[in-house]
Every structure is written in C-alpha cells, then in structure tokens.
Amino acid sequence: MNLFNYSLSAVVGVVVLASSWAWANEAAQDAAAPQHWKPSSLRVALTAMPTGDVVRGKALNTQLMCASCHGENGIAPTRNWPHTAGQKADYTYKMLLDYQSGLRSEDERSKLMLAAVEPMSDQDMADVAAYYASLSAHEVAAKAEPHAEAEKLVRRGDPARLITPCASCHGVRGQGGKAAAPALAGQSEKAFIRTMTLYKSGERNNDVNKAMAQFAAKLTAEEIQQLAAYYHMR
C-alpha cells in the first residue's frame, strides 16, 4: 500500500469512527429523552399501576409536602395550583409519571413538581392518586351561567373547526373519562387557563398523540376563559 492509499484509508477510518460515535451518542440521547405517550404505551403504564392505599396516600400527601400546594384535603389554598380533590386516580398517576420522567417541564411549577416527585416510587404515586380520588370534588358557589358558547363547546364542539366536544373525553359533567382523561369539575379557573394556554402555545406536550394541543390550538383566549368559568362552577 502506498502512502496515499494508507492516508486515505486512515481518513476514511476516522470518518467512520466519528459517524459511529455520533450515531451512538444520538441514540443514547433519544433513549434518555422523555418518551411521548401513545395509546398503547399509556395503556401498559396504567395496567401496571399498583393498587393504591388511600390511608397511606393521605399520609404521603403531608409527608411529601404535596399539601403545601394542593391542600390537606386536595383543595389548593391559592388559585395558582390545581385542586386535586376528586381527581381520577389514573390521571394523577400519569401526571406524576410525566413529572418524574421530565416529560412535563414546561414552566417553573413543573420544575418544582419534578423535584417533589423524584424520590417517589410507583407505589407512592398510586397511593397519593388513590387518596385524591377518594375525596369529594371541589364545590364552588353558584354564580351566573357561563357563556352559551362554552356549553356548546363542551357538548357539541365545533365541527366547522374540527373541534371535538370536551364531554367526549372529560364527561358531560366534567367528571373525567377513560384513558386518564382528567376530571375538570370545580377546577381553579386560573389553573385551567394556564393549562390550556400552555397546550395552545405548544409548551406543554405530555398529552397522548398531542390531542389536547390540537384542541387548544383552535380555541381563542376568550373561549378558554369561558370554558374555565364553565368547569369551575360545575
């Protein structure tokens, strides 16, 4: 082999090694990155969810400082945090998994939750979820009926904009539905608006097949506020 061929072979070898390293590094990063939910993967995760212990969940709610934001009885002391009383156990469990994996990291609140959930086991998460589900949903004082457009979006959606009815996933009364679709009845208006705005902007993306992001993207800011008022008084 002459010097030219030897040098060419060496260069090719370096390029191949570099490409292999880059591919391996990218693959490792992909493996470590939070995986977005698909119906099949969510079904597997929820099937594997341990049976929750309500009594232990109540104790963990205090011990792990969950109560400092969400309240001793699942009623948040301020409007900045969502109420958890009456929330579906599978939804709470999924949310805790999302925080723990880093799939939910859209704002400073999410970063606080990530730190809070980091030491929790699957059993811990199931127990806390069971405790919240055992509580009565937050009740709010009666007030004027929300805008009729909100009622229409909840019950019929808007076929012209390809918007499905909220009730198809979250129930007619906002009681929640299958596949970890959360209960919305009595939720804090501020928390609801923040959630929908994050979905609308694309900053929050832990929804299955980006269904909520697609829904929220078609709503106006006014419609989001109307829906927040609608569910708050359910």
PDB file of C-alpha atoms in Angstrom, residues 5-153:
ATOM      1  CA  ASN A   5      -3.732   4.890  -0.117  1.00  0.00           C
ATOM      2  CA  TYR A   6      -2.684   4.500   3.528  1.00  0.00           C
ATOM      3  CA  SER A   7      -3.583   8.109   4.297  1.00  0.00           C
ATOM      4  CA  LEU A   8      -6.918   7.789   2.509  1.00  0.00           C
ATOM      5  CA  SER A   9      -7.743   4.667   4.482  1.00  0.00           C
ATOM      6  CA  ALA A  10      -6.872   6.421   7.725  1.00  0.00           C
ATOM      7  CA  VAL A  11      -9.127   9.368   6.862  1.00  0.00           C
ATOM      8  CA  VAL A  12     -11.985   7.045   5.957  1.00  0.00           C
ATOM      9  CA  GLY A  13     -11.482   5.191   9.224  1.00  0.00           C
ATOM     10  CA  VAL A  14     -11.640   8.372  11.250  1.00  0.00           C
ATOM     11  CA  VAL A  15     -14.812   9.481   9.440  1.00  0.00           C
ATOM     12  CA  VAL A  16     -16.455   6.091  10.066  1.00  0.00           C
ATOM     13  CA  LEU A  17     -15.499   6.151  13.735  1.00  0.00           C
ATOM     14  CA  ALA A  18     -16.747   9.707  14.127  1.00  0.00           C
ATOM     15  CA  SER A  19     -20.030   8.863  12.419  1.00  0.00           C
ATOM     16  CA  SER A  20     -20.463   5.785  14.594  1.00  0.00           C
ATOM     17  CA  TRP A  21     -19.786   7.793  17.744  1.00  0.00           C
ATOM     18  CA  ALA A  22     -22.239  10.493  16.686  1.00  0.00           C
ATOM     19  CA  TRP A  23     -24.914   7.889  15.917  1.00  0.00           C
ATOM     20  CA  ALA A  24     -24.349   6.115  19.240  1.00  0.00           C
ATOM     21  CA  ASN A  25     -24.444   9.400  21.131  1.00  0.00           C
ATOM     22  CA  GLU A  26     -27.659  10.473  19.393  1.00  0.00           C
ATOM     23  CA  ALA A  27     -29.227   7.083  20.079  1.00  0.00           C
ATOM     24  CA  ALA A  28     -28.276   7.340  23.762  1.00  0.00           C
ATOM     25  CA  GLN A  29     -29.822  10.804  23.966  1.00  0.00           C
ATOM     26  CA  ASP A  30     -33.004   9.586  22.303  1.00  0.00           C
ATOM     27  CA  ALA A  31     -33.202   6.678  24.746  1.00  0.00           C
ATOM     28  CA  ALA A  32     -32.753   9.018  27.704  1.00  0.00           C
ATOM     29  CA  ALA A  33     -35.229  11.614  26.442  1.00  0.00           C
ATOM     30  CA  PRO A  34     -38.775  11.534  27.845  1.00  0.00           C
ATOM     31  CA  GLN A  35     -40.951   9.388  25.622  1.00  0.00           C
ATOM     32  CA  HIS A  36     -44.239  10.864  24.423  1.00  0.00           C
ATOM     33  CA  TRP A  37     -47.356   8.885  25.140  1.00  0.00           C
ATOM     34  CA  LYS A  38     -49.196   6.769  22.630  1.00  0.00           C
ATOM     35  CA  PRO A  39     -52.474   4.976  23.443  1.00  0.00           C
ATOM     36  CA  SER A  40     -50.636   1.653  23.655  1.00  0.00           C
ATOM     37  CA  SER A  41     -47.869   2.865  25.970  1.00  0.00           C
ATOM     38  CA  LEU A  42     -50.341   4.650  28.241  1.00  0.00           C
ATOM     39  CA  ARG A  43     -52.456   1.502  28.439  1.00  0.00           C
ATOM     40  CA  VAL A  44     -49.403  -0.516  29.504  1.00  0.00           C
ATOM     41  CA  ALA A  45     -48.429   2.061  32.149  1.00  0.00           C
ATOM     42  CA  LEU A  46     -51.925   2.235  33.632  1.00  0.00           C
ATOM     43  CA  THR A  47     -52.265  -1.555  33.646  1.00  0.00           C
ATOM     44  CA  ALA A  48     -49.025  -1.730  35.643  1.00  0.00           C
ATOM     45  CA  MET A  49     -50.196   0.925  38.138  1.00  0.00           C
ATOM     46  CA  PRO A  50     -50.141  -0.573  41.654  1.00  0.00           C
ATOM     47  CA  THR A  51     -53.313  -0.713  43.700  1.00  0.00           C
ATOM     48  CA  GLY A  52     -53.390   2.489  45.716  1.00  0.00           C
ATOM     49  CA  ASP A  53     -53.658   2.667  49.515  1.00  0.00           C
ATOM     50  CA  VAL A  54     -55.853   5.637  50.474  1.00  0.00           C
ATOM     51  CA  VAL A  55     -54.674   5.799  54.097  1.00  0.00           C
ATOM     52  CA  ARG A  56     -51.008   5.724  53.126  1.00  0.00           C
ATOM     53  CA  GLY A  57     -51.704   8.244  50.350  1.00  0.00           C
ATOM     54  CA  LYS A  58     -53.180  10.663  52.876  1.00  0.00           C
ATOM     55  CA  ALA A  59     -50.041  10.377  54.998  1.00  0.00           C
ATOM     56  CA  LEU A  60     -47.778  10.872  51.976  1.00  0.00           C
ATOM     57  CA  ASN A  61     -49.737  13.963  50.978  1.00  0.00           C
ATOM     58  CA  THR A  62     -48.438  15.570  54.174  1.00  0.00           C
ATOM     59  CA  GLN A  63     -45.044  13.887  54.448  1.00  0.00           C
ATOM     60  CA  LEU A  64     -44.000  14.706  50.891  1.00  0.00           C
ATOM     61  CA  MET A  65     -45.265  18.292  51.179  1.00  0.00           C
ATOM     62  CA  CYS A  66     -47.939  17.806  48.494  1.00  0.00           C
ATOM     63  CA  ALA A  67     -50.374  19.512  50.857  1.00  0.00           C
ATOM     64  CA  SER A  68     -48.375  22.732  50.870  1.00  0.00           C
ATOM     65  CA  CYS A  69     -49.594  23.454  47.325  1.00  0.00           C
ATOM     66  CA  HIS A  70     -52.632  21.200  46.876  1.00  0.00           C
ATOM     67  CA  GLY A  71     -54.076  21.328  50.389  1.00  0.00           C
ATOM     68  CA  GLU A  72     -54.587  18.733  53.123  1.00  0.00           C
ATOM     69  CA  ASN A  73     -57.889  17.732  51.505  1.00  0.00           C
ATOM     70  CA  GLY A  74     -56.963  18.304  47.877  1.00  0.00           C
ATOM     71  CA  ILE A  75     -58.223  21.896  47.831  1.00  0.00           C
ATOM     72  CA  ALA A  76     -55.405  24.220  46.818  1.00  0.00           C
ATOM     73  CA  PRO A  77     -55.013  27.146  49.248  1.00  0.00           C
ATOM     74  CA  THR A  78     -54.413  29.533  46.337  1.00  0.00           C
ATOM     75  CA  ARG A  79     -55.644  29.745  42.750  1.00  0.00           C
ATOM     76  CA  ASN A  80     -52.107  29.195  41.459  1.00  0.00           C
ATOM     77  CA  TRP A  81     -52.264  25.432  41.935  1.00  0.00           C
ATOM     78  CA  PRO A  82     -54.851  22.939  40.721  1.00  0.00           C
ATOM     79  CA  HIS A  83     -57.300  21.286  43.097  1.00  0.00           C
ATOM     80  CA  THR A  84     -56.717  17.540  43.322  1.00  0.00           C
ATOM     81  CA  ALA A  85     -59.788  16.523  45.348  1.00  0.00           C
ATOM     82  CA  GLY A  86     -61.906  14.091  43.369  1.00  0.00           C
ATOM     83  CA  GLN A  87     -59.351  13.797  40.589  1.00  0.00           C
ATOM     84  CA  LYS A  88     -59.236  10.463  38.785  1.00  0.00           C
ATOM     85  CA  ALA A  89     -56.507   8.167  40.119  1.00  0.00           C
ATOM     86  CA  ASP A  90     -55.209   7.177  36.688  1.00  0.00           C
ATOM     87  CA  TYR A  91     -54.807  10.830  35.684  1.00  0.00           C
ATOM     88  CA  THR A  92     -52.903  11.764  38.849  1.00  0.00           C
ATOM     89  CA  TYR A  93     -50.684   8.697  38.459  1.00  0.00           C
ATOM     90  CA  LYS A  94     -49.927   9.591  34.825  1.00  0.00           C
ATOM     91  CA  MET A  95     -49.120  13.198  35.762  1.00  0.00           C
ATOM     92  CA  LEU A  96     -46.676  12.058  38.436  1.00  0.00           C
ATOM     93  CA  LEU A  97     -45.013   9.737  35.927  1.00  0.00           C
ATOM     94  CA  ASP A  98     -44.752  12.647  33.491  1.00  0.00           C
ATOM     95  CA  TYR A  99     -43.079  14.863  36.067  1.00  0.00           C
ATOM     96  CA  GLN A 100     -40.701  12.107  37.128  1.00  0.00           C
ATOM     97  CA  SER A 101     -39.613  11.376  33.553  1.00  0.00           C
ATOM     98  CA  GLY A 102     -39.222  15.056  32.701  1.00  0.00           C
ATOM     99  CA  LEU A 103     -41.966  14.920  30.074  1.00  0.00           C
ATOM    100  CA  ARG A 104     -43.631  17.743  31.973  1.00  0.00           C
ATOM    101  CA  SER A 105     -41.093  20.545  32.336  1.00  0.00           C
ATOM    102  CA  GLU A 106     -42.865  23.450  30.672  1.00  0.00           C
ATOM    103  CA  ASP A 107     -42.530  26.047  33.428  1.00  0.00           C
ATOM    104  CA  GLU A 108     -41.185  26.761  36.913  1.00  0.00           C
ATOM    105  CA  ARG A 109     -44.116  24.973  38.551  1.00  0.00           C
ATOM    106  CA  SER A 110     -43.240  21.837  36.623  1.00  0.00           C
ATOM    107  CA  LYS A 111     -39.642  22.028  37.803  1.00  0.00           C
ATOM    108  CA  LEU A 112     -40.865  22.194  41.410  1.00  0.00           C
ATOM    109  CA  MET A 113     -43.038  19.152  40.797  1.00  0.00           C
ATOM    110  CA  LEU A 114     -40.172  17.278  39.169  1.00  0.00           C
ATOM    111  CA  ALA A 115     -38.098  17.745  42.328  1.00  0.00           C
ATOM    112  CA  ALA A 116     -41.028  16.708  44.532  1.00  0.00           C
ATOM    113  CA  VAL A 117     -41.782  13.529  42.565  1.00  0.00           C
ATOM    114  CA  GLU A 118     -38.174  12.411  42.012  1.00  0.00           C
ATOM    115  CA  PRO A 119     -37.942  10.235  45.168  1.00  0.00           C
ATOM    116  CA  MET A 120     -41.409   8.692  44.758  1.00  0.00           C
ATOM    117  CA  SER A 121     -41.888   5.031  43.894  1.00  0.00           C
ATOM    118  CA  ASP A 122     -44.690   3.771  41.673  1.00  0.00           C
ATOM    119  CA  GLN A 123     -46.479   2.633  44.831  1.00  0.00           C
ATOM    120  CA  ASP A 124     -46.124   6.094  46.396  1.00  0.00           C
ATOM    121  CA  MET A 125     -47.636   7.682  43.306  1.00  0.00           C
ATOM    122  CA  ALA A 126     -50.507   5.198  43.224  1.00  0.00           C
ATOM    123  CA  ASP A 127     -51.238   5.789  46.924  1.00  0.00           C
ATOM    124  CA  VAL A 128     -51.357   9.587  46.577  1.00  0.00           C
ATOM    125  CA  ALA A 129     -53.533   9.215  43.475  1.00  0.00           C
ATOM    126  CA  ALA A 130     -55.919   6.922  45.354  1.00  0.00           C
ATOM    127  CA  TYR A 131     -56.182   9.428  48.214  1.00  0.00           C
ATOM    128  CA  TYR A 132     -57.106  12.313  45.929  1.00  0.00           C
ATOM    129  CA  ALA A 133     -59.630  10.147  44.088  1.00  0.00           C
ATOM    130  CA  SER A 134     -61.306   9.276  47.415  1.00  0.00           C
ATOM    131  CA  LEU A 135     -62.064  12.936  48.166  1.00  0.00           C
ATOM    132  CA  SER A 136     -65.155  14.854  47.076  1.00  0.00           C
ATOM    133  CA  ALA A 137     -64.589  17.191  44.139  1.00  0.00           C
ATOM    134  CA  HIS A 138     -64.216  20.874  44.945  1.00  0.00           C
ATOM    135  CA  GLU A 139     -67.544  22.686  45.203  1.00  0.00           C
ATOM    136  CA  VAL A 140     -67.898  26.337  44.264  1.00  0.00           C
ATOM    137  CA  ALA A 141     -70.576  28.892  44.991  1.00  0.00           C
ATOM    138  CA  ALA A 142     -73.368  29.245  42.433  1.00  0.00           C
ATOM    139  CA  LYS A 143     -72.993  32.111  40.014  1.00  0.00           C
ATOM    140  CA  ALA A 144     -74.331  33.315  36.692  1.00  0.00           C
ATOM    141  CA  GLU A 145     -74.467  30.681  33.974  1.00  0.00           C
ATOM    142  CA  PRO A 146     -71.317  30.787  31.799  1.00  0.00           C
ATOM    143  CA  HIS A 147     -71.410  31.956  28.225  1.00  0.00           C
ATOM    144  CA  ALA A 148     -73.543  29.783  25.944  1.00  0.00           C
ATOM    145  CA  GLU A 149     -70.547  29.236  23.655  1.00  0.00           C
ATOM    146  CA  ALA A 150     -68.803  27.297  26.425  1.00  0.00           C
ATOM    147  CA  GLU A 151     -71.799  24.993  26.795  1.00  0.00           C
ATOM    148  CA  LYS A 152     -71.767  24.404  23.053  1.00  0.00           C
ATOM    149  CA  LEU A 153     -68.063  23.567  23.005  1.00  0.00           C
TER     150      LEU A 153
END
